């Protein structure tokens, strides 16, 4: 029986006893009321570090359950089952509550041990200022001799509630109207300030009044938190980036999603070509890494050329990047995963902005339409096509039928009726197109006239979370989209159309102390149509031959394919220092490619000290072949899923108040890799390939009130053998060294300076030389002048 139930029983017994006594006693005897239970209360504000893994553009509330003893000392602090905050944030708040001291609960004046719910809220605009959530603002004392004042937002003059205000060693919180007061202050001049807001400071003569103005884009607003993943076994190789100001990072073009380029584990993305903007994680190919928005599939992260992401930056709330060893919640990937969380729409009035730069023009607006509903819309259209012709000139050798252009749109509706229940509706899309016509024939394809590339999608999705009971939470997601990719190189043409429908349902159970159980279903059905007249595709590591001398495929095919996965994961806090996590995902594919495969994962975490954490993660992942490899007409329907066995070792070390270091060592063994067979074989592809990927990553972070910076370094080797007996070679996306140094300095008066430096080893390639002239096709056919992928492109700096 818990504490609250005990109190109820005791009160009920007391009431029944009193009622019985009242019936037996003379009528005029006064009835004695039961003793009142006075709940515990904090004796002082929570002491939390200044660097917190939390967002600053909206309030975030953590639901904690604290057992307070008769001496006012917490004996147990855990997250409530309904809490949806990040694990890193929970650990910070739990540590603070464990150190807090309470005035103990009493009943009839006697101390009483009770279990209470303590909501801890970070206020919008000041993530490093923490307070207990209250239904009503703190009463402001009458000032007989002291200082009183108000905290307001600069420009709008809106009151800022729940922030700490300091006068010397004294600290109070502003109430719901932004008011504060210090009583019994000796006469003199004093500095009054809001900590962590460099411009919210002033001098006042006692007695007197003062108004402190907080700039929304003050010091802490500009900071980008990089939270490493070695703090929990739930995902031991995980980096979560709250990116409300990530667009301030130098070199990001104002796009927060481009922060991925500066994180450990990612190779430098190509800036041109068909794979432009695609991210390669730990030497794996881009198709081995999956991308999501609010947990639902996302066709592409970036527009062509890696210029901007397909989502407007104002609505990107957090980027969740996992380089490997991710939870069994996600599947069908041998590389990593990226999940983009949408920021909540602002509910305090109408907001909007416009953006005009050398790439595009954009606009966005949001507005509340009721107490529970908020809507928003955004659109963006490039005008690169209007200026590129002038830059290239008439003598460039190219002319554009359609110059590079892109557009995207998003329409949203958020429903927040209260508590943890919420619903997000999103309709969004993107369209990229470029058509280049050459004025002179290409030597490798004299019959071709140029190149065309088009890619677009329109997607509608709904995601929701709701509490079924205090220990069980349900998360649902439903998405459908229309996607099309068209590539026309010269005389060839490829067009693929997809109509996927995806449903996911996840349950999170925390009804057992120190044990968390999660599980769910993933169902996906995709109607597809493929129309192509192309030469046989060149696969990983193969020499690109002229299209005129390759076997050609001419196919018009349509069908239905899909996945049905079930997964489960349990995390057990064995002790205060040790945690253990295990998960299983059973993935099944149907359609042309049919298979069933288990994904496994086990993770062990050890908190060696308050500053040191160690993790060990191992598991098995599977991934389906690409659609063309398993197609009935041009592929092999008998292929097996590609497979990866991995081991990750991680360490996290806190160095003083401002500095931290994250280290990761990784090793992956791959087999059943799909490779092309020799021309003329019965099937064009089989599972003969094997590979090995190993290396290490380091993330050094400085989080100082004036300077925030990080250094991300990746050292890796990714090699494979296409067939038994053949020589080992590099993967096409192998980059031995990848280094990124990012820094930001707060200069004051609203000014900030940022810089970024990047270095990356060049990708491997196969040196070529002319082999012979094919008179029938009128092209030179190359051959390898060395071993496959034995040379490297120049390093990038």
Short mmCIF file of C-alpha atoms in Angstrom, two decimals, residues 38 99 112 133 185 257 260 293 457 543 629 643 762 765:
data_model
loop_
_atom_site.label_atom_id
_atom_site.label_comp_id
_atom_site.label_asym_id
_atom_site.label_seq_id
_atom_site.Cartn_x
_atom_site.Cartn_y
_atom_site.Cartn_z
CA UNK A 38 -0.08 19.08 5.72
CA UNK A 99 19.97 16.81 -2.64
CA UNK A 112 4.77 11.93 8.50
CA UNK A 133 5.17 24.32 -11.03
CA UNK A 185 17.11 45.39 2.65
CA UNK A 257 19.44 20.30 -39.57
CA UNK A 260 24.51 16.95 -38.49
CA UNK A 293 9.94 13.19 -38.54
CA UNK A 457 6.70 14.01 -52.11
CA UNK A 543 33.58 0.91 -62.43
CA UNK A 629 17.92 -5.58 -56.31
CA UNK A 643 23.07 -8.36 -41.71
CA UNK A 762 38.62 12.26 -49.45
CA UNK A 765 37.77 5.88 -56.05
#
